[in-house]
Amino acid sequence: MVFATSFRRAMEASGALAANMFGALIGGILEYTSMALGIRSLTMLALVLYGLSWLALLFRGWRLAWMRA
């Protein structure tokens, strides 16, 4: 849902798709990391990453609103 909403709002579709592909790459790396660290630590890491993503989207909205003013 996050990607669909962000993709719809993106000014440049290719950049949004590239960011999604990069995220998939990082996700695959983290999946393999779960074998070494365990599922519980990966769950906490996923929550932190989703929180950072949410903050980045929020900051982007503030920045765009400030630039329009």
PDB file of N, CA and C in Angstrom:
ATOM      1  N   MET A   1       0.817  -1.183   0.000  1.00  0.00           N
ATOM      2  CA  MET A   1       0.000   0.000   0.000  1.00  0.00           C
ATOM      3  C   MET A   1       0.865   1.253   0.000  1.00  0.00           C
ATOM      4  N   VAL A   2       1.963   1.213   0.707  1.00  0.00           N
ATOM      5  CA  VAL A   2       2.839   2.385   0.754  1.00  0.00           C
ATOM      6  C   VAL A   2       3.381   2.676  -0.641  1.00  0.00           C
ATOM      7  N   PHE A   3       3.820   1.624  -1.350  1.00  0.00           N
ATOM      8  CA  PHE A   3       4.368   1.846  -2.690  1.00  0.00           C
ATOM      9  C   PHE A   3       3.302   2.363  -3.646  1.00  0.00           C
ATOM     10  N   ALA A   4       2.107   1.788  -3.597  1.00  0.00           N
ATOM     11  CA  ALA A   4       1.045   2.221  -4.514  1.00  0.00           C
ATOM     12  C   ALA A   4       0.711   3.694  -4.311  1.00  0.00           C
ATOM     13  N   THR A   5       0.620   4.113  -3.062  1.00  0.00           N
ATOM     14  CA  THR A   5       0.315   5.517  -2.772  1.00  0.00           C
ATOM     15  C   THR A   5       1.463   6.416  -3.209  1.00  0.00           C
ATOM     16  N   SER A   6       2.682   6.025  -2.884  1.00  0.00           N
ATOM     17  CA  SER A   6       3.848   6.825  -3.261  1.00  0.00           C
ATOM     18  C   SER A   6       4.023   6.866  -4.776  1.00  0.00           C
ATOM     19  N   PHE A   7       3.773   5.737  -5.441  1.00  0.00           N
ATOM     20  CA  PHE A   7       3.919   5.674  -6.892  1.00  0.00           C
ATOM     21  C   PHE A   7       2.905   6.584  -7.583  1.00  0.00           C
ATOM     22  N   ARG A   8       1.696   6.608  -7.066  1.00  0.00           N
ATOM     23  CA  ARG A   8       0.655   7.465  -7.641  1.00  0.00           C
ATOM     24  C   ARG A   8       1.025   8.938  -7.506  1.00  0.00           C
ATOM     25  N   ARG A   9       1.667   9.308  -6.404  1.00  0.00           N
ATOM     26  CA  ARG A   9       2.014  10.704  -6.145  1.00  0.00           C
ATOM     27  C   ARG A   9       3.353  11.118  -6.742  1.00  0.00           C
ATOM     28  N   ALA A  10       4.109  10.153  -7.247  1.00  0.00           N
ATOM     29  CA  ALA A  10       5.461  10.439  -7.749  1.00  0.00           C
ATOM     30  C   ALA A  10       5.407  11.291  -9.007  1.00  0.00           C
ATOM     31  N   MET A  11       6.313  12.252  -9.071  1.00  0.00           N
ATOM     32  CA  MET A  11       6.421  13.085 -10.266  1.00  0.00           C
ATOM     33  C   MET A  11       7.152  12.336 -11.376  1.00  0.00           C
ATOM     34  N   GLU A  12       8.025  11.424 -10.985  1.00  0.00           N
ATOM     35  CA  GLU A  12       8.812  10.662 -11.947  1.00  0.00           C
ATOM     36  C   GLU A  12       8.645   9.178 -11.639  1.00  0.00           C
ATOM     37  N   ALA A  13       7.925   8.469 -12.501  1.00  0.00           N
ATOM     38  CA  ALA A  13       7.608   7.063 -12.256  1.00  0.00           C
ATOM     39  C   ALA A  13       8.859   6.192 -12.231  1.00  0.00           C
ATOM     40  N   SER A  14       9.834   6.497 -13.074  1.00  0.00           N
ATOM     41  CA  SER A  14      11.036   5.661 -13.129  1.00  0.00           C
ATOM     42  C   SER A  14      11.821   5.728 -11.823  1.00  0.00           C
ATOM     43  N   GLY A  15      11.872   6.897 -11.204  1.00  0.00           N
ATOM     44  CA  GLY A  15      12.565   7.027  -9.919  1.00  0.00           C
ATOM     45  C   GLY A  15      11.860   6.260  -8.816  1.00  0.00           C
ATOM     46  N   ALA A  16      10.531   6.303  -8.825  1.00  0.00           N
ATOM     47  CA  ALA A  16       9.765   5.571  -7.815  1.00  0.00           C
ATOM     48  C   ALA A  16       9.939   4.068  -7.987  1.00  0.00           C
ATOM     49  N   LEU A  17       9.943   3.609  -9.225  1.00  0.00           N
ATOM     50  CA  LEU A  17      10.133   2.186  -9.482  1.00  0.00           C
ATOM     51  C   LEU A  17      11.544   1.746  -9.104  1.00  0.00           C
ATOM     52  N   ALA A  18      12.529   2.582  -9.384  1.00  0.00           N
ATOM     53  CA  ALA A  18      13.915   2.266  -9.012  1.00  0.00           C
ATOM     54  C   ALA A  18      14.062   2.172  -7.498  1.00  0.00           C
ATOM     55  N   ALA A  19      13.415   3.079  -6.778  1.00  0.00           N
ATOM     56  CA  ALA A  19      13.470   3.031  -5.314  1.00  0.00           C
ATOM     57  C   ALA A  19      12.807   1.761  -4.797  1.00  0.00           C
ATOM     58  N   ASN A  20      11.722   1.343  -5.442  1.00  0.00           N
ATOM     59  CA  ASN A  20      11.051   0.112  -5.032  1.00  0.00           C
ATOM     60  C   ASN A  20      11.941  -1.104  -5.286  1.00  0.00           C
ATOM     61  N   MET A  21      12.622  -1.125  -6.418  1.00  0.00           N
ATOM     62  CA  MET A  21      13.522  -2.235  -6.724  1.00  0.00           C
ATOM     63  C   MET A  21      14.697  -2.274  -5.747  1.00  0.00           C
ATOM     64  N   PHE A  22      15.213  -1.113  -5.392  1.00  0.00           N
ATOM     65  CA  PHE A  22      16.296  -1.045  -4.409  1.00  0.00           C
ATOM     66  C   PHE A  22      15.804  -1.562  -3.063  1.00  0.00           C
ATOM     67  N   GLY A  23      14.588  -1.203  -2.693  1.00  0.00           N
ATOM     68  CA  GLY A  23      14.001  -1.698  -1.454  1.00  0.00           C
ATOM     69  C   GLY A  23      13.844  -3.209  -1.462  1.00  0.00           C
ATOM     70  N   ALA A  24      13.479  -3.769  -2.616  1.00  0.00           N
ATOM     71  CA  ALA A  24      13.366  -5.222  -2.730  1.00  0.00           C
ATOM     72  C   ALA A  24      14.730  -5.887  -2.554  1.00  0.00           C
ATOM     73  N   LEU A  25      15.764  -5.269  -3.093  1.00  0.00           N
ATOM     74  CA  LEU A  25      17.126  -5.779  -2.933  1.00  0.00           C
ATOM     75  C   LEU A  25      17.538  -5.776  -1.463  1.00  0.00           C
ATOM     76  N   ILE A  26      17.301  -4.659  -0.799  1.00  0.00           N
ATOM     77  CA  ILE A  26      17.637  -4.561   0.628  1.00  0.00           C
ATOM     78  C   ILE A  26      16.814  -5.563   1.432  1.00  0.00           C
ATOM     79  N   GLY A  27      15.545  -5.728   1.061  1.00  0.00           N
ATOM     80  CA  GLY A  27      14.695  -6.707   1.737  1.00  0.00           C
ATOM     81  C   GLY A  27      15.236  -8.120   1.616  1.00  0.00           C
ATOM     82  N   GLY A  28      15.742  -8.464   0.437  1.00  0.00           N
ATOM     83  CA  GLY A  28      16.341  -9.785   0.248  1.00  0.00           C
ATOM     84  C   GLY A  28      17.584  -9.976   1.101  1.00  0.00           C
ATOM     85  N   ILE A  29      18.388  -8.943   1.182  1.00  0.00           N
ATOM     86  CA  ILE A  29      19.586  -9.008   2.029  1.00  0.00           C
ATOM     87  C   ILE A  29      19.190  -9.186   3.490  1.00  0.00           C
ATOM     88  N   LEU A  30      18.170  -8.451   3.917  1.00  0.00           N
ATOM     89  CA  LEU A  30      17.720  -8.573   5.305  1.00  0.00           C
ATOM     90  C   LEU A  30      17.116  -9.944   5.585  1.00  0.00           C
ATOM     91  N   GLU A  31      16.470 -10.530   4.583  1.00  0.00           N
ATOM     92  CA  GLU A  31      15.909 -11.870   4.761  1.00  0.00           C
ATOM     93  C   GLU A  31      17.018 -12.874   5.048  1.00  0.00           C
ATOM     94  N   TYR A  32      18.102 -12.787   4.304  1.00  0.00           N
ATOM     95  CA  TYR A  32      19.226 -13.677   4.565  1.00  0.00           C
ATOM     96  C   TYR A  32      19.888 -13.360   5.903  1.00  0.00           C
ATOM     97  N   THR A  33      19.866 -12.105   6.305  1.00  0.00           N
ATOM     98  CA  THR A  33      20.417 -11.716   7.600  1.00  0.00           C
ATOM     99  C   THR A  33      19.635 -12.353   8.740  1.00  0.00           C
ATOM    100  N   SER A  34      18.351 -12.605   8.514  1.00  0.00           N
ATOM    101  CA  SER A  34      17.531 -13.208   9.569  1.00  0.00           C
ATOM    102  C   SER A  34      18.036 -14.591   9.954  1.00  0.00           C
ATOM    103  N   MET A  35      18.720 -15.255   9.042  1.00  0.00           N
ATOM    104  CA  MET A  35      19.280 -16.566   9.377  1.00  0.00           C
ATOM    105  C   MET A  35      20.373 -16.435  10.425  1.00  0.00           C
ATOM    106  N   ALA A  36      21.102 -15.341  10.385  1.00  0.00           N
ATOM    107  CA  ALA A  36      22.188 -15.137  11.344  1.00  0.00           C
ATOM    108  C   ALA A  36      21.686 -14.506  12.635  1.00  0.00           C
ATOM    109  N   LEU A  37      20.752 -13.573  12.534  1.00  0.00           N
ATOM    110  CA  LEU A  37      20.314 -12.823  13.713  1.00  0.00           C
ATOM    111  C   LEU A  37      19.041 -13.363  14.353  1.00  0.00           C
ATOM    112  N   GLY A  38      18.240 -14.061  13.598  1.00  0.00           N
ATOM    113  CA  GLY A  38      16.984 -14.576  14.119  1.00  0.00           C
ATOM    114  C   GLY A  38      15.808 -13.696  13.708  1.00  0.00           C
ATOM    115  N   ILE A  39      14.628 -14.289  13.785  1.00  0.00           N
ATOM    116  CA  ILE A  39      13.412 -13.611  13.338  1.00  0.00           C
ATOM    117  C   ILE A  39      13.045 -12.443  14.246  1.00  0.00           C
ATOM    118  N   ARG A  40      13.212 -12.588  15.549  1.00  0.00           N
ATOM    119  CA  ARG A  40      12.814 -11.504  16.466  1.00  0.00           C
ATOM    120  C   ARG A  40      13.581 -10.217  16.199  1.00  0.00           C
ATOM    121  N   SER A  41      14.877 -10.325  15.994  1.00  0.00           N
ATOM    122  CA  SER A  41      15.656  -9.113  15.723  1.00  0.00           C
ATOM    123  C   SER A  41      15.296  -8.536  14.356  1.00  0.00           C
ATOM    124  N   LEU A  42      14.952  -9.397  13.410  1.00  0.00           N
ATOM    125  CA  LEU A  42      14.548  -8.916  12.094  1.00  0.00           C
ATOM    126  C   LEU A  42      13.209  -8.192  12.168  1.00  0.00           C
ATOM    127  N   THR A  43      12.317  -8.657  13.020  1.00  0.00           N
ATOM    128  CA  THR A  43      11.029  -7.984  13.206  1.00  0.00           C
ATOM    129  C   THR A  43      11.243  -6.581  13.748  1.00  0.00           C
ATOM    130  N   MET A  44      12.115  -6.441  14.720  1.00  0.00           N
ATOM    131  CA  MET A  44      12.396  -5.112  15.269  1.00  0.00           C
ATOM    132  C   MET A  44      13.036  -4.216  14.212  1.00  0.00           C
ATOM    133  N   LEU A  45      13.940  -4.773  13.435  1.00  0.00           N
ATOM    134  CA  LEU A  45      14.579  -4.004  12.375  1.00  0.00           C
ATOM    135  C   LEU A  45      13.553  -3.561  11.328  1.00  0.00           C
ATOM    136  N   ALA A  46      12.614  -4.442  10.992  1.00  0.00           N
ATOM    137  CA  ALA A  46      11.564  -4.087  10.029  1.00  0.00           C
ATOM    138  C   ALA A  46      10.705  -2.950  10.565  1.00  0.00           C
ATOM    139  N   LEU A  47      10.366  -2.991  11.841  1.00  0.00           N
ATOM    140  CA  LEU A  47       9.582  -1.903  12.432  1.00  0.00           C
ATOM    141  C   LEU A  47      10.342  -0.582  12.369  1.00  0.00           C
ATOM    142  N   VAL A  48      11.627  -0.628  12.644  1.00  0.00           N
ATOM    143  CA  VAL A  48      12.447   0.588  12.572  1.00  0.00           C
ATOM    144  C   VAL A  48      12.491   1.116  11.136  1.00  0.00           C
ATOM    145  N   LEU A  49      12.677   0.226  10.167  1.00  0.00           N
ATOM    146  CA  LEU A  49      12.745   0.652   8.767  1.00  0.00           C
ATOM    147  C   LEU A  49      11.418   1.222   8.279  1.00  0.00           C
ATOM    148  N   TYR A  50      10.303   0.609   8.679  1.00  0.00           N
ATOM    149  CA  TYR A  50       8.993   1.160   8.310  1.00  0.00           C
ATOM    150  C   TYR A  50       8.787   2.524   8.956  1.00  0.00           C
ATOM    151  N   GLY A  51       9.235   2.684  10.192  1.00  0.00           N
ATOM    152  CA  GLY A  51       9.137   3.983  10.859  1.00  0.00           C
ATOM    153  C   GLY A  51       9.956   5.045  10.149  1.00  0.00           C
ATOM    154  N   LEU A  52      11.165   4.683   9.730  1.00  0.00           N
ATOM    155  CA  LEU A  52      12.007   5.625   8.986  1.00  0.00           C
ATOM    156  C   LEU A  52      11.384   5.984   7.639  1.00  0.00           C
ATOM    157  N   SER A  53      10.777   5.001   6.995  1.00  0.00           N
ATOM    158  CA  SER A  53      10.099   5.266   5.725  1.00  0.00           C
ATOM    159  C   SER A  53       8.941   6.228   5.922  1.00  0.00           C
ATOM    160  N   TRP A  54       8.179   6.018   6.966  1.00  0.00           N
ATOM    161  CA  TRP A  54       7.052   6.904   7.268  1.00  0.00           C
ATOM    162  C   TRP A  54       7.546   8.325   7.553  1.00  0.00           C
ATOM    163  N   LEU A  55       8.619   8.441   8.330  1.00  0.00           N
ATOM    164  CA  LEU A  55       9.176   9.764   8.622  1.00  0.00           C
ATOM    165  C   LEU A  55       9.696  10.446   7.355  1.00  0.00           C
ATOM    166  N   ALA A  56      10.303   9.671   6.461  1.00  0.00           N
ATOM    167  CA  ALA A  56      10.799  10.248   5.206  1.00  0.00           C
ATOM    168  C   ALA A  56       9.647  10.777   4.360  1.00  0.00           C
ATOM    169  N   LEU A  57       8.550  10.024   4.294  1.00  0.00           N
ATOM    170  CA  LEU A  57       7.381  10.497   3.545  1.00  0.00           C
ATOM    171  C   LEU A  57       6.780  11.731   4.195  1.00  0.00           C
ATOM    172  N   LEU A  58       6.743  11.746   5.513  1.00  0.00           N
ATOM    173  CA  LEU A  58       6.206  12.891   6.239  1.00  0.00           C
ATOM    174  C   LEU A  58       7.085  14.117   6.011  1.00  0.00           C
ATOM    175  N   PHE A  59       8.398  13.942   6.097  1.00  0.00           N
ATOM    176  CA  PHE A  59       9.335  15.044   5.872  1.00  0.00           C
ATOM    177  C   PHE A  59       9.223  15.566   4.446  1.00  0.00           C
ATOM    178  N   ARG A  60       9.054  14.649   3.504  1.00  0.00           N
ATOM    179  CA  ARG A  60       8.910  15.055   2.103  1.00  0.00           C
ATOM    180  C   ARG A  60       7.658  15.907   1.925  1.00  0.00           C
ATOM    181  N   GLY A  61       6.581  15.530   2.588  1.00  0.00           N
ATOM    182  CA  GLY A  61       5.356  16.320   2.511  1.00  0.00           C
ATOM    183  C   GLY A  61       5.539  17.707   3.092  1.00  0.00           C
ATOM    184  N   TRP A  62       6.240  17.791   4.222  1.00  0.00           N
ATOM    185  CA  TRP A  62       6.505  19.099   4.835  1.00  0.00           C
ATOM    186  C   TRP A  62       7.370  19.951   3.910  1.00  0.00           C
ATOM    187  N   ARG A  63       8.384  19.326   3.319  1.00  0.00           N
ATOM    188  CA  ARG A  63       9.292  20.059   2.442  1.00  0.00           C
ATOM    189  C   ARG A  63       8.560  20.577   1.209  1.00  0.00           C
ATOM    190  N   LEU A  64       7.697  19.744   0.622  1.00  0.00           N
ATOM    191  CA  LEU A  64       6.941  20.184  -0.549  1.00  0.00           C
ATOM    192  C   LEU A  64       5.977  21.307  -0.190  1.00  0.00           C
ATOM    193  N   ALA A  65       5.352  21.211   0.981  1.00  0.00           N
ATOM    194  CA  ALA A  65       4.437  22.268   1.416  1.00  0.00           C
ATOM    195  C   ALA A  65       5.203  23.567   1.650  1.00  0.00           C
ATOM    196  N   TRP A  66       6.409  23.466   2.210  1.00  0.00           N
ATOM    197  CA  TRP A  66       7.219  24.659   2.467  1.00  0.00           C
ATOM    198  C   TRP A  66       7.669  25.295   1.153  1.00  0.00           C
ATOM    199  N   MET A  67       8.009  24.460   0.164  1.00  0.00           N
ATOM    200  CA  MET A  67       8.471  24.982  -1.116  1.00  0.00           C
ATOM    201  C   MET A  67       7.341  25.677  -1.879  1.00  0.00           C
ATOM    202  N   ARG A  68       6.110  25.225  -1.690  1.00  0.00           N
ATOM    203  CA  ARG A  68       4.970  25.837  -2.370  1.00  0.00           C
ATOM    204  C   ARG A  68       4.576  27.164  -1.747  1.00  0.00           C
ATOM    205  N   ALA A  69       4.919  27.348  -0.477  1.00  0.00           N
ATOM    206  CA  ALA A  69       4.505  28.573   0.236  1.00  0.00           C
ATOM    207  C   ALA A  69       5.325  29.777  -0.154  1.00  0.00           C
TER     208      ALA A  69
END
